[in-house]
PDB file of C-alpha atoms in Angstrom:
ATOM      1  CA  MET A   1     -12.316  12.222 -11.170  1.00 70.00           C
ATOM      2  CA  LYS A   2      -9.772  10.118 -13.165  1.00 74.00           C
ATOM      3  CA  PHE A   3      -7.825   7.019 -11.674  1.00 76.00           C
ATOM      4  CA  LEU A   4      -5.568   4.221 -12.430  1.00 76.00           C
ATOM      5  CA  ALA A   5      -5.891   0.848 -11.070  1.00 77.00           C
ATOM      6  CA  LYS A   6      -2.809  -1.602 -11.144  1.00 79.00           C
ATOM      7  CA  ILE A   7      -4.264  -4.924 -10.831  1.00 75.00           C
ATOM      8  CA  GLN A   8      -1.705  -7.957 -11.202  1.00 76.00           C
ATOM      9  CA  ASP A   9      -0.209  -7.175 -14.860  1.00 76.00           C
ATOM     10  CA  GLN A  10      -3.020  -4.993 -15.939  1.00 74.00           C
ATOM     11  CA  GLU A  11      -3.680  -1.312 -15.729  1.00 77.00           C
ATOM     12  CA  ILE A  12      -7.190   0.069 -16.087  1.00 73.00           C
ATOM     13  CA  ARG A  13      -7.792   3.693 -16.469  1.00 73.00           C
ATOM     14  CA  PHE A  14     -11.144   4.818 -15.567  1.00 70.00           C
ATOM     15  CA  GLU A  15     -13.147   7.782 -14.767  1.00 70.00           C
ATOM     16  CA  LEU A  16     -15.766   8.033 -11.811  1.00 66.00           C
ATOM     17  CA  GLY A  17     -18.519  10.059 -11.560  1.00 64.00           C
ATOM     18  CA  THR A  18     -21.829  10.485  -9.759  1.00 60.00           C
ATOM     19  CA  GLY A  19     -25.425  10.472 -11.119  1.00 57.00           C
ATOM     20  CA  ASN A  20     -28.706   9.779  -9.541  1.00 56.00           C
ATOM     21  CA  GLY A  21     -27.031   8.326  -6.296  1.00 50.00           C
ATOM     22  CA  SER A  22     -24.809   5.809  -8.048  1.00 54.00           C
ATOM     23  CA  LEU A  23     -21.265   5.828  -9.420  1.00 59.00           C
ATOM     24  CA  LYS A  24     -20.508   5.664 -13.223  1.00 62.00           C
ATOM     25  CA  ALA A  25     -17.331   4.135 -14.236  1.00 64.00           C
ATOM     26  CA  SER A  26     -15.682   4.134 -17.886  1.00 62.00           C
ATOM     27  CA  GLY A  27     -12.457   3.318 -19.318  1.00 61.00           C
ATOM     28  CA  GLU A  28     -10.733   1.804 -21.993  1.00 63.00           C
ATOM     29  CA  HIS A  29     -11.683  -1.889 -21.090  1.00 61.00           C
ATOM     30  CA  PHE A  30     -14.698  -1.068 -19.252  1.00 63.00           C
ATOM     31  CA  GLU A  31     -17.911   1.232 -19.240  1.00 67.00           C
ATOM     32  CA  GLY A  32     -20.874   0.741 -16.845  1.00 67.00           C
ATOM     33  CA  SER A  33     -22.931   1.841 -13.899  1.00 68.00           C
ATOM     34  CA  LEU A  34     -22.019   0.616 -10.629  1.00 70.00           C
ATOM     35  CA  ASP A  35     -23.598   1.017  -6.840  1.00 74.00           C
ATOM     36  CA  LEU A  36     -21.461   0.691  -4.084  1.00 74.00           C
ATOM     37  CA  GLN A  37     -22.785   0.409  -0.491  1.00 79.00           C
ATOM     38  CA  ARG A  38     -20.983  -0.298   2.811  1.00 80.00           C
ATOM     39  CA  ILE A  39     -22.594  -2.673   4.583  1.00 85.00           C
ATOM     40  CA  TYR A  40     -20.123  -3.734   7.336  1.00 80.00           C
ATOM     41  CA  PRO A  41     -17.680  -0.808   9.151  1.00 77.00           C
ATOM     42  CA  ASP A  42     -14.825  -3.052   8.567  1.00 76.00           C
ATOM     43  CA  GLY A  43     -14.443  -2.459   4.999  1.00 75.00           C
ATOM     44  CA  VAL A  44     -17.175  -4.653   3.727  1.00 80.00           C
ATOM     45  CA  TYR A  45     -19.162  -3.576   0.733  1.00 78.00           C
ATOM     46  CA  SER A  46     -21.995  -4.620  -1.493  1.00 82.00           C
ATOM     47  CA  LEU A  47     -21.122  -3.828  -5.302  1.00 77.00           C
ATOM     48  CA  ILE A  48     -23.762  -4.229  -7.999  1.00 78.00           C
ATOM     49  CA  LEU A  49     -21.701  -3.667 -11.154  1.00 72.00           C
ATOM     50  CA  ASN A  50     -23.938  -3.741 -14.536  1.00 72.00           C
ATOM     51  CA  HIS A  51     -26.803  -5.660 -12.904  1.00 79.00           C
ATOM     52  CA  ARG A  52     -24.644  -8.166 -11.415  1.00 80.00           C
ATOM     53  CA  SER A  53     -24.151  -8.540  -7.415  1.00 82.00           C
ATOM     54  CA  HIS A  54     -20.610  -8.655  -5.484  1.00 78.00           C
ATOM     55  CA  ILE A  55     -19.516  -8.593  -2.167  1.00 80.00           C
ATOM     56  CA  ILE A  56     -15.963  -6.747  -1.931  1.00 77.00           C
ATOM     57  CA  THR A  57     -13.727  -6.573   1.412  1.00 76.00           C
ATOM     58  CA  VAL A  58     -11.284  -4.058   1.236  1.00 73.00           C
ATOM     59  CA  ARG A  59      -8.236  -4.144   3.365  1.00 69.00           C
ATOM     60  CA  ASN A  60      -5.867  -1.081   3.507  1.00 63.00           C
ATOM     61  CA  ASN A  61      -2.785  -1.939   5.884  1.00 55.00           C
ATOM     62  CA  ASP A  62       0.126  -0.976   3.823  1.00 51.00           C
ATOM     63  CA  GLU A  63      -1.424  -1.918   0.518  1.00 59.00           C
ATOM     64  CA  LEU A  64      -4.941  -2.014  -0.656  1.00 70.00           C
ATOM     65  CA  ASN A  65      -6.277  -5.608  -1.045  1.00 72.00           C
ATOM     66  CA  VAL A  66      -9.587  -6.049  -2.399  1.00 74.00           C
ATOM     67  CA  GLN A  67     -11.199  -9.300  -2.197  1.00 72.00           C
ATOM     68  CA  VAL A  68     -14.246 -10.122  -4.676  1.00 71.00           C
ATOM     69  CA  ASP A  69     -16.413 -13.191  -4.466  1.00 71.00           C
ATOM     70  CA  GLY A  70     -13.488 -14.810  -2.516  1.00 74.00           C
ATOM     71  CA  VAL A  71     -10.849 -13.982  -4.332  1.00 79.00           C
ATOM     72  CA  THR A  72      -8.263 -11.608  -3.033  1.00 78.00           C
ATOM     73  CA  THR A  73      -6.120  -9.267  -5.071  1.00 80.00           C
ATOM     74  CA  PRO A  74      -3.625  -6.714  -4.450  1.00 81.00           C
ATOM     75  CA  VAL A  75      -4.774  -3.159  -6.214  1.00 79.00           C
ATOM     76  CA  THR A  76      -2.793  -0.085  -6.407  1.00 79.00           C
ATOM     77  CA  LEU A  77      -5.221   2.563  -7.086  1.00 77.00           C
ATOM     78  CA  LEU A  78      -3.444   6.209  -8.391  1.00 79.00           C
ATOM     79  CA  ASP A  79      -5.783   9.172  -8.463  1.00 79.00           C
ATOM     80  CA  GLU A  80      -5.742  12.290 -10.617  1.00 80.00           C
ATOM     81  CA  MET A  81      -3.017  14.114  -8.775  1.00 79.00           C
ATOM     82  CA  ALA A  82      -0.775  10.781  -8.486  1.00 77.00           C
ATOM     83  CA  LEU A  83      -0.928  10.245 -12.207  1.00 77.00           C
ATOM     84  CA  GLN A  84      -0.199  13.727 -13.358  1.00 77.00           C
ATOM     85  CA  LEU A  85       3.008  13.769 -10.864  1.00 75.00           C
ATOM     86  CA  GLU A  86       4.011  10.130 -12.594  1.00 73.00           C
ATOM     87  CA  ALA A  87       3.536  11.663 -15.859  1.00 74.00           C
ATOM     88  CA  MET A  88       6.020  14.596 -14.946  1.00 71.00           C
ATOM     89  CA  GLY A  89       8.417  11.667 -13.561  1.00 66.00           C
ATOM     90  CA  TRP A  90       7.851  12.784  -9.721  1.00 64.00           C
ATOM     91  CA  GLU A  91       7.758   9.706  -7.238  1.00 56.00           C
ATOM     92  CA  ASN A  92       4.164   8.910  -6.753  1.00 46.00           C
ATOM     93  CA  VAL A  93       3.164  10.062  -3.380  1.00 47.00           C
ATOM     94  CA  ASN A  94       0.156   7.532  -3.012  1.00 45.00           C
ATOM     95  CA  GLU A  95       2.773   4.802  -3.149  1.00 46.00           C
ATOM     96  CA  LYS A  96       4.437   5.654   0.021  1.00 45.00           C
ATOM     97  CA  ARG A  97       3.641   3.315   2.424  1.00 48.00           C
ATOM     98  CA  VAL A  98       4.303   4.314   6.551  1.00 56.00           C
ATOM     99  CA  GLY A  99       4.811   0.897   7.286  1.00 74.00           C
ATOM    100  CA  HIS A 100       7.151  -0.208   4.652  1.00 82.00           C
ATOM    101  CA  ILE A 101      10.638   0.603   5.850  1.00 85.00           C
ATOM    102  CA  ILE A 102      12.983   1.480   3.262  1.00 85.00           C
ATOM    103  CA  ALA A 103      16.867   1.461   3.537  1.00 85.00           C
ATOM    104  CA  GLN A 104      17.459   5.622   2.970  1.00 81.00           C
ATOM    105  CA  ILE A 105      21.483   4.745   2.718  1.00 85.00           C
ATOM    106  CA  PRO A 106      23.355   1.661   2.110  1.00 90.00           C
ATOM    107  CA  GLY A 107      25.023  -0.025   5.095  1.00 92.00           C
ATOM    108  CA  LEU A 108      25.972  -2.867   7.372  1.00 94.00           C
ATOM    109  CA  VAL A 109      22.805  -4.176   9.898  1.00 95.00           C
ATOM    110  CA  THR A 110      24.969  -4.296  13.081  1.00 96.00           C
ATOM    111  CA  HIS A 111      21.754  -5.060  15.690  1.00 96.00           C
ATOM    112  CA  ILE A 112      17.860  -5.731  15.201  1.00 96.00           C
ATOM    113  CA  PHE A 113      15.991  -4.656  18.420  1.00 96.00           C
ATOM    114  CA  LYS A 114      12.654  -6.352  17.450  1.00 94.00           C
ATOM    115  CA  SER A 115      11.489  -9.561  16.109  1.00 93.00           C
ATOM    116  CA  VAL A 116       8.548 -10.532  13.691  1.00 93.00           C
ATOM    117  CA  GLY A 117       5.286 -10.215  15.801  1.00 92.00           C
ATOM    118  CA  ASP A 118       6.636  -7.541  18.432  1.00 93.00           C
ATOM    119  CA  ALA A 119       4.351  -4.470  19.063  1.00 92.00           C
ATOM    120  CA  VAL A 120       6.095  -1.642  17.888  1.00 90.00           C
ATOM    121  CA  THR A 121       5.447   2.227  19.444  1.00 89.00           C
ATOM    122  CA  GLU A 122       6.175   5.214  17.133  1.00 86.00           C
ATOM    123  CA  GLY A 123       9.835   6.161  17.982  1.00 88.00           C
ATOM    124  CA  ASP A 124      10.992   2.699  19.162  1.00 92.00           C
ATOM    125  CA  PRO A 125      14.387   1.643  17.847  1.00 93.00           C
ATOM    126  CA  LEU A 126      14.135  -1.022  15.555  1.00 93.00           C
ATOM    127  CA  LEU A 127      17.869  -1.621  14.319  1.00 94.00           C
ATOM    128  CA  ILE A 128      21.276   0.157  14.059  1.00 94.00           C
ATOM    129  CA  MET A 129      22.799   0.174  10.623  1.00 92.00           C
ATOM    130  CA  GLU A 130      26.546   0.942  10.247  1.00 93.00           C
ATOM    131  CA  ALA A 131      27.299   3.289   7.063  1.00 87.00           C
ATOM    132  CA  MET A 132      30.825   5.466   6.551  1.00 83.00           C
ATOM    133  CA  LYS A 133      32.013   4.315   9.765  1.00 84.00           C
ATOM    134  CA  MET A 134      28.872   5.795  11.710  1.00 89.00           C
ATOM    135  CA  GLU A 135      26.144   4.000  13.399  1.00 91.00           C
ATOM    136  CA  ASN A 136      22.660   4.755  12.775  1.00 88.00           C
ATOM    137  CA  GLU A 137      19.663   4.172  14.590  1.00 90.00           C
ATOM    138  CA  LEU A 138      16.483   3.445  12.697  1.00 89.00           C
ATOM    139  CA  LYS A 139      13.516   4.436  14.836  1.00 89.00           C
ATOM    140  CA  ALA A 140       9.769   3.206  13.993  1.00 87.00           C
ATOM    141  CA  PRO A 141       7.596   5.856  12.156  1.00 83.00           C
ATOM    142  CA  THR A 142       4.516   4.458  13.299  1.00 83.00           C
ATOM    143  CA  SER A 143       3.143   2.038  16.079  1.00 85.00           C
ATOM    144  CA  GLY A 144       1.722  -1.304  15.111  1.00 88.00           C
ATOM    145  CA  ILE A 145       3.321  -4.736  15.070  1.00 90.00           C
ATOM    146  CA  LEU A 146       6.491  -5.970  12.971  1.00 91.00           C
ATOM    147  CA  GLN A 147       4.716  -8.179  10.273  1.00 90.00           C
ATOM    148  CA  ALA A 148       8.090  -8.822   8.181  1.00 91.00           C
ATOM    149  CA  LEU A 149      11.759  -8.646   8.780  1.00 94.00           C
ATOM    150  CA  HIS A 150      13.805  -8.718   5.376  1.00 94.00           C
ATOM    151  CA  ILE A 151      17.170  -8.621   6.507  1.00 94.00           C
ATOM    152  CA  LYS A 152      19.308 -10.020   9.497  1.00 94.00           C
ATOM    153  CA  THR A 153      22.370  -8.912  11.487  1.00 95.00           C
ATOM    154  CA  GLY A 154      25.663  -9.114   9.591  1.00 96.00           C
ATOM    155  CA  GLU A 155      23.828  -8.328   6.191  1.00 95.00           C
ATOM    156  CA  THR A 156      24.674  -5.273   3.747  1.00 94.00           C
ATOM    157  CA  VAL A 157      21.423  -3.499   2.587  1.00 93.00           C
ATOM    158  CA  ASP A 158      21.323  -1.371  -0.539  1.00 90.00           C
ATOM    159  CA  LYS A 159      19.831   2.137  -0.741  1.00 84.00           C
ATOM    160  CA  GLY A 160      16.010   1.766  -1.494  1.00 83.00           C
ATOM    161  CA  GLN A 161      15.748  -2.053  -0.302  1.00 88.00           C
ATOM    162  CA  LEU A 162      12.796  -2.649   1.554  1.00 90.00           C
ATOM    163  CA  ILE A 163      14.016  -3.613   5.250  1.00 92.00           C
ATOM    164  CA  LEU A 164      11.099  -4.230   7.014  1.00 92.00           C
ATOM    165  CA  GLU A 165       7.110  -3.916   7.440  1.00 90.00           C
ATOM    166  CA  ILE A 166       4.771  -2.710  10.402  1.00 89.00           C
ATOM    167  CA  VAL A 167       1.112  -3.228  10.258  1.00 84.00           C
TER     168      VAL A 167
END
């Protein structure tokens, strides 16, 4: 299966296949064998990459964060379907994050019901936004903890702007 990993300012295209119980990876900047074994249920793996051992911690909250040898790096991983959709100009469905709340319309934030650190249940009212002289109540699409609030009362938001994050 083909993948594209976006790591910092680099894009690495690679293909994974199985053989003799291990994975094979090859791409423009990489070719080699790898053995990946989960060693703890909370996202900790042992990776042997070209005969060199690494401990990897994978955190997949709203984005994929990979920690290799103590260094944490955010990674965007696109599979074959996402790559085809991207090539056709379609929005990449893999990059939609349930916990990232994006303004669907421009408007004025008139009231915020929650604060950073508050527990949020799916369906809870989060804020009220006024648009075209109508008040629109934004509800939580998922349960979790309000991790970040990127707006404040009285602020105007643009369509597509990240307004809050739930993890």
